[in-house]
XYZ file of C-alpha atoms in Angstrom:
703
model
C -10.087 -4.683 26.127
C -10.037 -1.002 26.959
C -10.575 1.473 24.146
C -7.389 3.054 22.890
C -7.185 6.803 23.239
C -5.468 9.393 21.100
C -3.806 12.338 22.815
C -4.919 15.786 21.739
C -1.798 17.906 21.535
C -1.956 21.265 23.236
C -1.278 24.328 21.101
C 0.806 26.055 23.788
C 2.565 25.378 27.070
C 0.381 25.235 30.191
C -0.015 28.693 31.773
C 0.774 27.438 35.254
C 1.621 24.332 37.231
C -1.987 24.242 38.463
C -3.501 24.102 34.963
C -5.489 20.952 34.222
C -3.791 18.481 31.849
C -5.104 18.371 28.297
C -7.855 15.720 28.182
C -7.551 12.725 25.915
C -9.961 12.644 22.974
C -11.744 9.366 22.439
C -11.164 7.703 19.105
C -14.295 8.644 17.084
C -14.563 5.092 15.739
C -15.207 3.784 19.255
C -18.647 5.351 19.514
C -21.563 6.396 17.364
C -20.867 9.240 14.947
C -22.810 12.302 16.096
C -23.650 13.320 12.554
C -26.801 13.330 10.413
C -27.792 9.693 9.802
C -24.530 8.482 11.346
C -22.410 9.602 8.396
C -18.629 9.341 8.944
C -17.437 12.104 11.253
C -14.714 13.359 8.937
C -14.482 16.544 10.993
C -13.407 14.425 13.971
C -11.476 11.537 12.383
C -7.700 11.989 12.269
C -5.209 9.841 10.396
C -3.866 8.612 13.735
C -7.300 7.202 14.634
C -7.336 4.539 11.926
C -4.683 2.060 13.042
C -5.841 1.781 16.681
C -9.412 1.282 15.430
C -8.300 -1.355 12.914
C -6.338 -3.241 15.582
C -9.202 -3.102 18.063
C -11.626 -4.165 15.324
C -9.424 -7.170 14.550
C -9.305 -8.171 18.211
C -13.075 -7.818 18.604
C -13.650 -9.922 15.486
C -11.396 -12.657 16.903
C -13.275 -12.652 20.192
C -16.686 -12.738 18.503
C -15.668 -15.630 16.251
C -14.320 -17.504 19.295
C -17.717 -17.202 20.984
C -19.399 -18.725 17.911
C -16.854 -21.536 17.667
C -17.090 -22.411 21.383
C -20.886 -22.388 21.495
C -21.935 -25.773 22.902
C -25.394 -25.587 21.349
C -26.240 -27.347 18.115
C -25.318 -25.167 15.092
C -28.276 -23.196 13.764
C -28.796 -20.441 11.258
C -29.193 -17.963 14.123
C -26.262 -18.946 16.351
C -23.808 -19.490 13.502
C -24.652 -17.685 10.237
C -26.439 -14.671 11.732
C -23.842 -14.537 14.521
C -21.141 -14.255 11.840
C -23.117 -11.466 10.174
C -23.173 -9.597 13.496
C -19.439 -10.046 14.086
C -16.773 -7.517 13.151
C -18.952 -4.409 13.174
C -16.146 -2.115 14.318
C -13.679 -3.548 11.812
C -16.174 -3.214 8.961
C -16.988 0.337 10.010
C -13.376 1.523 10.078
C -12.196 -0.412 7.022
C -14.946 0.845 4.712
C -14.029 4.410 5.639
C -10.274 3.861 5.621
C -10.173 2.046 2.274
C -12.249 4.763 0.619
C -10.234 7.665 2.013
C -6.886 6.008 1.289
C -7.974 5.531 -2.346
C -9.384 9.024 -2.821
C -7.219 11.208 -0.575
C -4.108 9.353 0.535
C -0.918 10.646 2.137
C 2.313 9.094 3.474
C 0.778 8.405 6.894
C -2.221 6.586 5.413
C 0.107 4.598 3.150
C 2.122 3.494 6.198
C -1.100 2.416 7.896
C -2.008 0.389 4.783
C 1.377 -1.324 4.874
C 1.064 -2.169 8.572
C -2.592 -3.194 8.559
C -2.655 -5.239 5.328
C -0.795 -8.301 6.718
C -2.827 -8.093 9.947
C -6.076 -8.189 7.985
C -4.828 -10.972 5.729
C -3.896 -13.042 8.783
C -7.300 -12.477 10.397
C -9.092 -13.426 7.196
C -7.173 -16.686 6.995
C -7.723 -17.439 10.688
C -11.475 -17.203 10.168
C -11.631 -18.951 6.786
C -9.437 -21.844 7.908
C -10.971 -22.395 11.342
C -12.037 -26.085 11.221
C -14.529 -25.867 14.092
C -16.209 -22.812 12.588
C -16.395 -24.511 9.203
C -18.014 -27.585 10.735
C -20.728 -25.389 12.244
C -21.317 -23.648 8.923
C -21.348 -27.000 7.131
C -23.921 -28.384 9.572
C -26.255 -25.461 8.814
C -25.561 -25.783 5.074
C -26.698 -29.400 5.138
C -30.085 -28.304 6.502
C -30.714 -25.415 4.100
C -33.091 -27.395 1.889
C -34.915 -28.906 4.848
C -35.494 -25.828 6.967
C -38.025 -23.082 6.483
C -35.507 -20.636 5.038
C -36.214 -17.668 2.789
C -34.459 -17.364 -0.578
C -32.152 -14.724 0.906
C -31.263 -16.970 3.854
C -30.546 -19.956 1.581
C -28.272 -17.818 -0.571
C -26.481 -16.493 2.518
C -25.939 -20.007 3.891
C -24.601 -21.203 0.523
C -22.295 -18.193 0.231
C -20.844 -18.855 3.681
C -20.275 -22.536 2.992
C -18.657 -21.925 -0.396
C -16.645 -19.029 1.025
C -15.128 -21.243 3.704
C -14.384 -24.031 1.228
C -12.782 -21.534 -1.180
C -10.909 -19.928 1.712
C -9.081 -23.127 2.646
C -11.238 -24.681 5.355
C -10.842 -28.181 3.866
C -7.023 -28.042 3.696
C -4.620 -29.852 5.997
C -2.433 -27.888 8.412
C 0.586 -27.722 6.093
C -1.550 -26.488 3.200
C -3.226 -23.913 5.437
C 0.151 -22.580 6.527
C 1.281 -22.308 2.911
C -1.949 -20.616 1.827
C -1.697 -18.115 4.694
C 1.797 -17.168 3.541
C 0.654 -16.845 -0.079
C -2.320 -14.650 0.839
C -0.109 -12.284 2.809
C 2.403 -12.049 -0.039
C -0.328 -11.345 -2.591
C -1.907 -8.659 -0.403
C 1.411 -6.831 0.056
C 2.391 -7.118 -3.611
C -0.941 -5.780 -4.859
C -0.659 -2.895 -2.416
C 2.814 -2.052 -3.766
C 1.652 -2.400 -7.390
C -1.089 0.205 -6.896
C 1.204 2.512 -4.938
C 3.765 2.403 -7.757
C 1.136 3.409 -10.328
C 0.040 6.387 -8.229
C 3.649 7.515 -7.812
C 4.392 7.051 -11.527
C 1.320 9.090 -12.442
C 2.272 11.922 -10.101
C 5.924 11.856 -11.137
C 5.461 12.498 -14.851
C 5.046 15.997 -16.289
C 5.332 17.018 -19.920
C 6.403 20.661 -19.742
C 5.858 22.955 -22.727
C 7.534 26.352 -22.744
C 7.093 27.218 -26.432
C 3.611 28.509 -27.260
C 3.924 27.154 -30.800
C 3.847 23.644 -29.341
C 0.258 24.262 -28.225
C -0.964 24.332 -31.832
C -4.421 22.822 -32.276
C -5.300 22.684 -28.596
C -8.621 24.241 -27.512
C -8.364 27.279 -25.259
C -9.820 25.390 -22.291
C -7.083 22.750 -22.554
C -4.385 25.429 -22.746
C -5.777 27.221 -19.687
C -5.907 23.945 -17.763
C -2.281 23.202 -18.651
C -1.237 26.696 -17.544
C -2.943 26.126 -14.189
C -1.121 22.785 -13.860
C 2.070 24.761 -14.469
C 1.266 27.210 -11.697
C 0.435 24.373 -9.311
C 3.829 22.822 -10.124
C 5.553 26.189 -9.517
C 6.319 26.546 -13.241
C 4.619 29.861 -13.952
C 4.541 30.741 -17.627
C 4.781 27.115 -18.716
C 2.165 24.573 -19.704
C 2.151 21.206 -17.968
C 0.424 18.016 -19.105
C 0.153 14.969 -16.871
C -0.865 11.311 -17.129
C -4.288 12.060 -15.656
C -6.779 11.330 -18.448
C -8.454 14.784 -18.369
C -4.992 16.156 -19.204
C -3.445 13.811 -21.760
C -6.528 12.586 -23.694
C -7.483 16.092 -24.975
C -3.821 16.579 -25.891
C -3.917 13.412 -28.009
C -7.208 14.514 -29.587
C -6.174 18.005 -30.648
C -2.412 18.576 -30.587
C -0.925 19.123 -34.023
C 2.509 18.257 -32.670
C 2.878 14.592 -33.551
C 6.143 14.074 -31.656
C 4.586 15.468 -28.474
C 1.574 13.195 -28.884
C 4.004 10.294 -29.169
C 5.925 11.490 -26.122
C 2.971 11.647 -23.735
C 1.257 8.452 -24.943
C 4.551 6.581 -24.668
C 4.969 7.858 -21.110
C 1.472 6.590 -20.254
C 2.082 3.216 -21.886
C 5.390 2.814 -20.026
C 3.987 3.332 -16.521
C 5.440 0.741 -14.170
C 7.887 -0.370 -16.881
C 10.754 2.069 -16.471
C 13.028 0.129 -14.133
C 13.889 1.371 -10.671
C 11.842 1.240 -7.497
C 8.510 1.915 -9.247
C 8.847 -0.918 -11.765
C 5.958 -3.402 -11.676
C 7.269 -6.192 -13.958
C 8.560 -8.510 -11.235
C 5.609 -7.699 -8.981
C 3.133 -8.731 -11.697
C 5.079 -11.932 -12.358
C 5.113 -12.840 -8.665
C 1.386 -12.163 -8.313
C 0.537 -14.403 -11.290
C 2.555 -17.311 -9.881
C 1.299 -16.882 -6.329
C -2.291 -16.885 -7.564
C -1.670 -20.093 -9.508
C -0.191 -21.702 -6.378
C -3.216 -20.589 -4.390
C -5.620 -22.018 -6.961
C -3.718 -25.327 -7.099
C -3.664 -25.699 -3.307
C -7.434 -25.183 -3.282
C -7.918 -27.834 -5.968
C -8.339 -25.707 -9.086
C -6.401 -26.102 -12.318
C -5.933 -22.352 -12.878
C -6.546 -19.042 -11.159
C -9.367 -18.399 -13.634
C -11.113 -21.640 -12.661
C -10.981 -20.511 -9.028
C -12.170 -16.942 -9.690
C -14.968 -17.766 -12.123
C -16.662 -20.494 -10.099
C -19.003 -18.080 -8.211
C -19.586 -15.855 -11.258
C -22.259 -16.108 -13.921
C -19.673 -17.253 -16.479
C -18.512 -20.190 -14.288
C -15.683 -21.378 -16.587
C -12.795 -19.873 -18.610
C -14.160 -21.483 -21.789
C -17.395 -19.490 -21.526
C -15.469 -16.244 -21.064
C -13.190 -16.913 -24.022
C -16.212 -17.886 -26.101
C -17.926 -14.534 -25.515
C -14.751 -12.477 -25.981
C -13.824 -14.249 -29.217
C -17.349 -13.876 -30.636
C -16.994 -10.121 -30.234
C -13.300 -9.918 -31.161
C -13.652 -10.857 -34.833
C -16.279 -8.243 -35.845
C -14.708 -5.603 -33.573
C -11.275 -6.105 -35.142
C -12.793 -5.918 -38.639
C -14.434 -2.601 -37.721
C -11.182 -1.265 -36.271
C -9.328 -2.094 -39.515
C -11.944 -0.098 -41.444
C -11.455 2.795 -39.021
C -7.694 2.666 -39.651
C -8.295 2.894 -43.399
C -10.536 5.971 -42.984
C -7.906 7.756 -40.902
C -5.039 6.764 -43.200
C -7.004 8.211 -46.106
C -7.113 11.595 -44.352
C -3.380 11.411 -43.577
C -2.647 10.712 -47.239
C -4.946 13.491 -48.483
C -3.177 15.947 -46.190
C 0.181 14.916 -47.629
C 1.345 13.115 -44.519
C 4.028 10.647 -45.468
C 3.609 8.339 -42.494
C 1.580 5.354 -41.390
C -1.034 5.799 -38.663
C 0.436 5.040 -35.216
C -1.256 4.676 -31.796
C -0.445 8.295 -30.872
C -2.270 9.411 -34.026
C -5.532 7.571 -33.354
C -7.335 10.132 -31.191
C -6.182 13.028 -33.399
C -7.336 11.533 -36.700
C -10.446 9.971 -35.192
C -11.538 13.528 -34.364
C -10.911 14.521 -37.997
C -12.974 11.582 -39.279
C -15.785 12.474 -36.887
C -15.686 16.061 -38.100
C -15.674 15.040 -41.770
C -18.283 12.294 -41.494
C -20.663 13.724 -38.905
C -19.699 17.410 -38.752
C -19.168 16.836 -35.033
C -16.331 18.047 -32.844
C -16.000 17.061 -29.172
C -15.400 20.732 -28.313
C -18.851 21.585 -29.710
C -20.343 19.423 -26.988
C -18.322 20.347 -23.891
C -20.082 23.712 -23.298
C -23.319 21.734 -22.823
C -21.792 19.299 -20.342
C -21.103 21.383 -17.271
C -20.341 18.859 -14.553
C -23.027 20.065 -12.154
C -25.643 19.924 -14.926
C -24.608 16.388 -15.891
C -24.732 15.281 -12.251
C -28.171 16.850 -11.835
C -29.220 15.184 -15.089
C -28.321 11.778 -13.642
C -30.294 12.683 -10.513
C -33.258 13.712 -12.686
C -33.208 10.402 -14.569
C -33.307 8.511 -11.258
C -36.164 10.724 -10.130
C -38.214 10.025 -13.263
C -37.512 6.303 -13.054
C -37.820 5.678 -9.323
C -39.292 8.853 -7.834
C -36.237 9.478 -5.617
C -34.719 12.892 -4.862
C -31.220 14.222 -4.093
C -30.657 17.199 -1.778
C -27.238 18.589 -0.926
C -26.493 18.514 2.799
C -23.769 20.953 3.838
C -24.102 19.855 7.468
C -22.657 16.418 6.671
C -18.840 16.395 7.107
C -16.663 15.555 4.091
C -13.039 14.403 3.862
C -11.895 16.945 1.255
C -13.092 20.363 0.131
C -14.155 19.179 -3.364
C -16.488 16.520 -1.954
C -20.240 17.095 -1.723
C -22.811 15.090 0.254
C -26.398 14.493 -0.860
C -29.312 13.054 1.065
C -31.389 10.626 -0.991
C -35.135 10.317 -0.294
C -38.148 8.463 -1.585
C -40.931 10.448 -3.265
C -42.720 10.290 0.094
C -39.812 12.083 1.774
C -38.574 8.937 3.523
C -34.802 8.883 3.977
C -32.982 6.346 1.759
C -29.302 7.082 2.268
C -26.341 9.390 1.686
C -24.335 9.849 -1.532
C -20.908 11.507 -1.569
C -19.545 12.747 -4.907
C -15.827 13.452 -5.410
C -15.129 14.253 -9.041
C -11.777 16.027 -9.564
C -8.258 14.559 -9.919
C -5.553 15.298 -7.355
C -2.163 13.847 -6.502
C -3.619 12.065 -3.472
C -6.245 10.176 -5.521
C -5.701 7.048 -7.584
C -6.754 7.138 -11.217
C -10.053 6.004 -12.686
C -13.581 6.220 -11.335
C -15.422 4.043 -8.851
C -18.300 3.592 -6.440
C -17.793 2.250 -2.922
C -19.957 1.882 0.171
C -19.136 3.674 3.400
C -21.946 1.696 5.012
C -23.980 -1.162 3.548
C -27.748 -1.243 3.890
C -29.039 -4.043 6.117
C -31.901 -4.914 8.432
C -30.143 -7.213 10.856
C -32.075 -7.715 14.117
C -34.906 -5.573 12.673
C -32.725 -2.458 12.963
C -32.864 -0.927 9.482
C -29.486 0.601 8.571
C -29.532 2.979 5.615
C -26.695 2.934 3.063
C -23.939 5.504 2.621
C -22.078 5.341 -0.702
C -19.661 7.426 -2.744
C -18.966 8.154 -6.400
C -15.350 9.070 -7.114
C -13.960 10.233 -10.456
C -11.119 12.051 -12.177
C -12.992 14.445 -14.451
C -11.930 17.629 -16.202
C -11.366 20.392 -13.661
C -12.582 23.993 -13.984
C -10.108 26.044 -16.030
C -9.833 29.809 -15.745
C -13.312 31.326 -15.779
C -14.781 28.148 -17.212
C -16.478 25.556 -14.977
C -15.763 21.847 -15.273
C -16.883 20.891 -18.790
C -16.995 17.169 -19.466
C -16.219 15.088 -22.532
C -18.781 12.582 -23.798
C -16.700 9.786 -22.260
C -16.711 11.566 -18.891
C -20.480 12.077 -19.088
C -20.945 8.353 -19.659
C -18.553 7.560 -16.801
C -20.489 9.792 -14.414
C -23.753 8.059 -15.334
C -22.001 4.677 -15.045
C -20.749 5.203 -11.498
C -24.103 6.704 -10.540
C -25.702 3.427 -11.639
C -23.466 1.609 -9.146
C -24.531 4.130 -6.506
C -28.208 3.384 -7.163
C -27.461 -0.318 -6.733
C -26.114 0.429 -3.263
C -28.699 3.041 -2.305
C -31.821 1.140 -3.387
C -30.818 -2.111 -1.709
C -33.522 -3.497 0.577
C -32.383 -6.686 2.265
C -31.682 -8.142 5.689
C -28.126 -9.462 5.820
C -25.066 -7.246 5.181
C -23.153 -9.841 3.155
C -25.768 -9.996 0.381
C -26.942 -6.390 0.170
C -26.096 -3.630 -2.299
C -23.248 -4.361 -4.693
C -22.274 -7.608 -2.920
C -23.083 -9.638 -6.027
C -21.275 -11.806 -8.580
C -18.497 -9.862 -10.286
C -19.932 -10.234 -13.781
C -23.354 -9.052 -12.587
C -22.256 -5.975 -10.652
C -21.730 -3.950 -13.832
C -25.341 -4.368 -15.020
C -26.838 -1.535 -12.908
C -23.972 0.798 -13.821
C -23.846 0.088 -17.528
C -27.592 0.162 -18.041
C -27.585 3.676 -16.561
C -25.228 4.869 -19.315
C -27.963 4.234 -21.872
C -29.950 7.247 -20.705
C -27.052 9.719 -20.885
C -27.185 10.443 -24.622
C -30.894 9.864 -25.261
C -32.399 13.004 -26.907
C -35.137 13.270 -24.281
C -32.543 13.167 -21.492
C -30.083 15.535 -23.174
C -32.830 18.140 -23.278
C -33.174 17.732 -19.505
C -29.571 18.559 -18.607
C -27.411 19.518 -21.615
C -27.514 23.306 -21.385
C -24.884 25.776 -22.561
C -23.054 26.920 -19.442
C -22.873 30.521 -20.672
C -26.298 31.073 -22.246
C -28.451 28.413 -20.602
C -29.547 27.325 -24.090
C -30.670 23.695 -24.307
C -28.586 21.626 -26.731
C -30.139 22.204 -30.175
C -31.809 19.368 -32.076
C -29.193 19.600 -34.824
C -26.380 18.812 -32.375
C -28.376 16.048 -30.696
C -28.957 14.503 -34.135
C -25.215 14.530 -34.788
C -24.621 12.692 -31.495
C -27.166 10.054 -32.481
C -25.680 9.682 -35.963
C -22.188 9.215 -34.546
C -23.200 6.782 -31.784
C -21.443 3.850 -33.486
C -18.379 5.905 -34.376
C -15.003 4.505 -33.234
C -16.667 1.433 -31.724
C -14.124 -0.826 -33.416
C -11.306 0.939 -31.576
C -13.093 1.110 -28.236
C -14.185 -2.525 -28.338
C -10.804 -3.861 -29.501
C -8.921 -1.747 -26.958
C -11.113 -3.180 -24.186
C -11.310 -6.794 -25.429
C -7.532 -7.030 -25.798
C -7.187 -6.167 -22.100
C -9.862 -8.689 -21.132
C -8.152 -11.417 -23.184
C -4.743 -10.512 -21.719
C -6.216 -10.843 -18.229
C -7.616 -14.283 -19.101
C -4.277 -15.402 -20.548
C -2.517 -14.497 -17.295
C -5.258 -16.227 -15.319
C -5.178 -19.497 -17.265
C -1.460 -20.290 -17.072
C -0.818 -23.751 -15.662
C 2.978 -23.728 -15.156
C 4.607 -22.165 -12.108
C 7.613 -20.324 -13.550
C 9.081 -16.854 -13.625
C 7.283 -14.806 -16.253
C 8.895 -12.233 -18.499
C 5.895 -9.909 -18.359
C 6.803 -7.934 -21.476
C 7.327 -11.097 -23.530
C 4.151 -12.718 -22.175
C 2.134 -9.624 -23.040
C 3.534 -9.504 -26.589
C 2.830 -13.193 -27.209
C -0.727 -12.767 -25.909
C -1.465 -9.709 -28.045
C 0.186 -11.221 -31.136
C -1.886 -14.386 -30.680
C -5.109 -12.378 -30.822
C -3.686 -10.376 -33.757
C -4.121 -6.981 -32.138
C -3.557 -4.458 -34.893
C -0.435 -2.284 -34.380
C -2.400 0.981 -34.452
C -4.097 0.099 -31.137
C -2.436 -0.322 -27.759
C -4.161 -2.638 -25.279
C -6.247 -0.517 -22.890
C -4.109 -1.475 -19.900
C -0.605 -2.782 -20.370
C 0.462 -5.302 -17.738
C 2.545 -2.975 -15.582
C -0.329 -0.548 -14.977
C -3.241 -2.988 -15.194
C -4.472 -2.067 -11.744
C -7.797 -3.844 -12.210
C -6.046 -7.219 -12.125
C -2.778 -6.605 -10.241
C -3.400 -3.596 -8.008
C -6.185 -4.838 -5.778
C -6.446 -8.096 -3.781
C -10.081 -8.440 -4.911
C -10.233 -6.327 -8.055
C -11.051 -7.723 -11.491
C -8.397 -10.414 -11.797
C -9.788 -13.030 -14.180
C -12.802 -10.748 -14.269
C -12.040 -7.804 -16.534
C -14.345 -9.523 -19.032
C -17.195 -8.591 -16.654
C -17.811 -5.255 -18.375
C -18.624 -6.884 -21.713
C -20.528 -9.749 -20.048
C -22.669 -7.153 -18.279
C -22.910 -5.174 -21.547
C -24.878 -8.091 -23.009
C -27.206 -7.853 -20.007
C -27.535 -4.062 -20.062
C -28.186 -3.809 -23.811
C -30.913 -6.426 -23.482
C -32.303 -4.780 -20.328
C -32.500 -1.342 -21.946
C -34.499 -2.872 -24.787
C -37.252 -3.411 -22.193
C -37.497 0.375 -21.827
C -37.199 1.001 -25.565
C -40.054 -1.442 -26.126
C -42.248 0.738 -23.902
C -41.083 4.267 -23.086
C -37.815 5.673 -21.797
C -39.254 6.264 -18.324
C -41.900 3.570 -18.202
C -42.871 3.322 -14.513
C -43.819 -0.357 -14.625
C -40.515 -1.364 -16.229
C -38.535 0.851 -13.853
C -40.305 -0.574 -10.832
C -39.603 -4.098 -12.059
C -35.896 -3.300 -12.511
C -35.739 -1.737 -9.058
C -37.631 -4.591 -7.383
C -35.962 -7.513 -9.171
C -32.415 -6.204 -9.633
C -31.438 -3.038 -7.755
C -33.076 -3.845 -4.439
C -32.117 -7.527 -4.367
C -28.340 -7.296 -4.041
C -26.896 -10.812 -3.951
C -29.913 -12.494 -2.352
C -30.464 -14.866 -5.285
C -28.610 -16.206 -8.325
C -27.910 -13.366 -10.809
C -29.564 -15.034 -13.788
C -32.666 -15.714 -11.695
C -32.841 -12.028 -10.763
C -32.366 -11.015 -14.391
C -35.048 -13.380 -15.683
C -37.426 -12.156 -12.984
C -37.024 -8.700 -14.535
C -36.821 -9.525 -18.235
C -38.775 -12.777 -18.426
C -35.970 -14.553 -20.301
C -32.193 -14.843 -20.514
C -30.460 -11.974 -22.347
C -29.738 -12.047 -26.074
C -26.431 -10.845 -27.545
C -28.035 -9.180 -30.591
C -28.869 -5.836 -28.898
C -25.189 -5.381 -27.955
C -23.947 -6.205 -31.451
C -26.484 -3.799 -32.922
C -25.587 -1.009 -30.472
C -21.869 -1.238 -31.266
C -22.328 -1.597 -34.992
C -20.766 -5.064 -34.900
C -23.602 -6.859 -36.675
């Protein structure tokens, strides 16, 4: 098939009839990127390039799979499994770039491409997964995996392929395959619409303040940021607050205007639940039922049984067991926290009961009274660039690696920066993009994604390219970006994911980097958070942005003293979302769901206290409804991995914070291994035993 070409439009009419016609520019995806280390050529890629590249990638994948299927030779690891690993290079190349850009910097054209390409990709996926001849070849290799001279990585790859085909519908009859194909396409389109609705809801809402008195209690930096939001919205002289967390969370923490706190938190909690074209209630209901149908067709009782099979948890009972063990002490702590805040309300003469929109405001007062600590005392020491460099410095002390900004590597948006990552010897490791500020074209939250996975297929070592994306506090006025403690931890968290991708050192693309079990993938990210607030580390990066003064010992001591503060709230808020996810995922009856009623019954069953709203209400729970892969039946993964990371960090605390031997063991046995072995095996290779829950309970003050 000939490569598709994109016309380059001329900027003016031809000067004469003899002028040469404007040449066609080759689609940049159809050749090697002429950039340092083959980084995406964002200076050459146009929106119009994506769809032709996706379609050609799909066609090439079909042709490559057909060659494997029609091979007359006996199935072998090389001509079947490795051949599958080689297939679809163009499609993988374009989709990793497209999915990242459309999440971080979308526009109407990219959204149209998503809508057109999603069913095409779903169809291709089903064609491959349900191909009976291909499955028979994979099965034949699978049956020899314990007899052949395979490495651990190869055995894991063979098993993953076999299980992937079985879970993808390869064993179904033709009628079941047709039904599953239809279901998969419906789910993919519904999840796409769910996420799009959330983005549009977020961008649509603005709380406009035109009376300066309504800014009472807000720090100057928050006021300046709101004024700049007003200017950007063409509302000069007014202050605008949005549903982006760097905007509304500080408002909830500091605003003395209780009705306005209620107004903006209610708007956040009602996202996707306001009727009209952006309403997500029916979409969520349809997704839940379609997933149950899919699970049943594949032989599973519930969607959770299907999702959890390849994870460390394995069964819904094990997930519920962990969540419920933590729920009871966390809820007890949260009730104590309510009492402490209500006491302050009563002392101040407030004749009202604490409500969800009061929590952040009075939690700050309790922190101030109990620990003499105010979040605004800390922000001047958390300049974004210093925090980022602090994370880099931690990685350097642990693993000897370095990060150097490369301005010659193209980026997709002006805020994005590219860093080259090297070993201590100077050897190139990979590229890290960082994209930290919110914008209307970016979905909410923070994440890490690969632009290119590390692999060593055919002895051609391919280095990784990954990104960290966030929605952190923007610079305001003359002030740089100054982060909250939560944002600092989030930056370190996503950087931990990045290290998992960057330090991968394996052969086959499907089992490298972050291609691991869902409830294991959060270990490298969450363990990295542990270093962020350690006194030794704070002295490395927490410097006053005006004076350069290192954070004083007195302030560091206050951070340490308050480390268990508000853990009841944070744990309950999270666990309620994880339990809600599991309740959706364990339904057994196929019927239309009243999402609001289902949510209420679920939260009432767990006895969620009225002062706390579940972290993600159903209609904006993007983790489980807004992504075809996502964290459906897997939001528990963060707390599952928290058990691992608390136990893993104890290994460093038992030695020293930057113990080289421990760091090398973690790199060798966890970070570099990707999904080349069973997660618990990898963990025990590092720690010497399975993790204990006690370090997590101790850390959160739940024991």
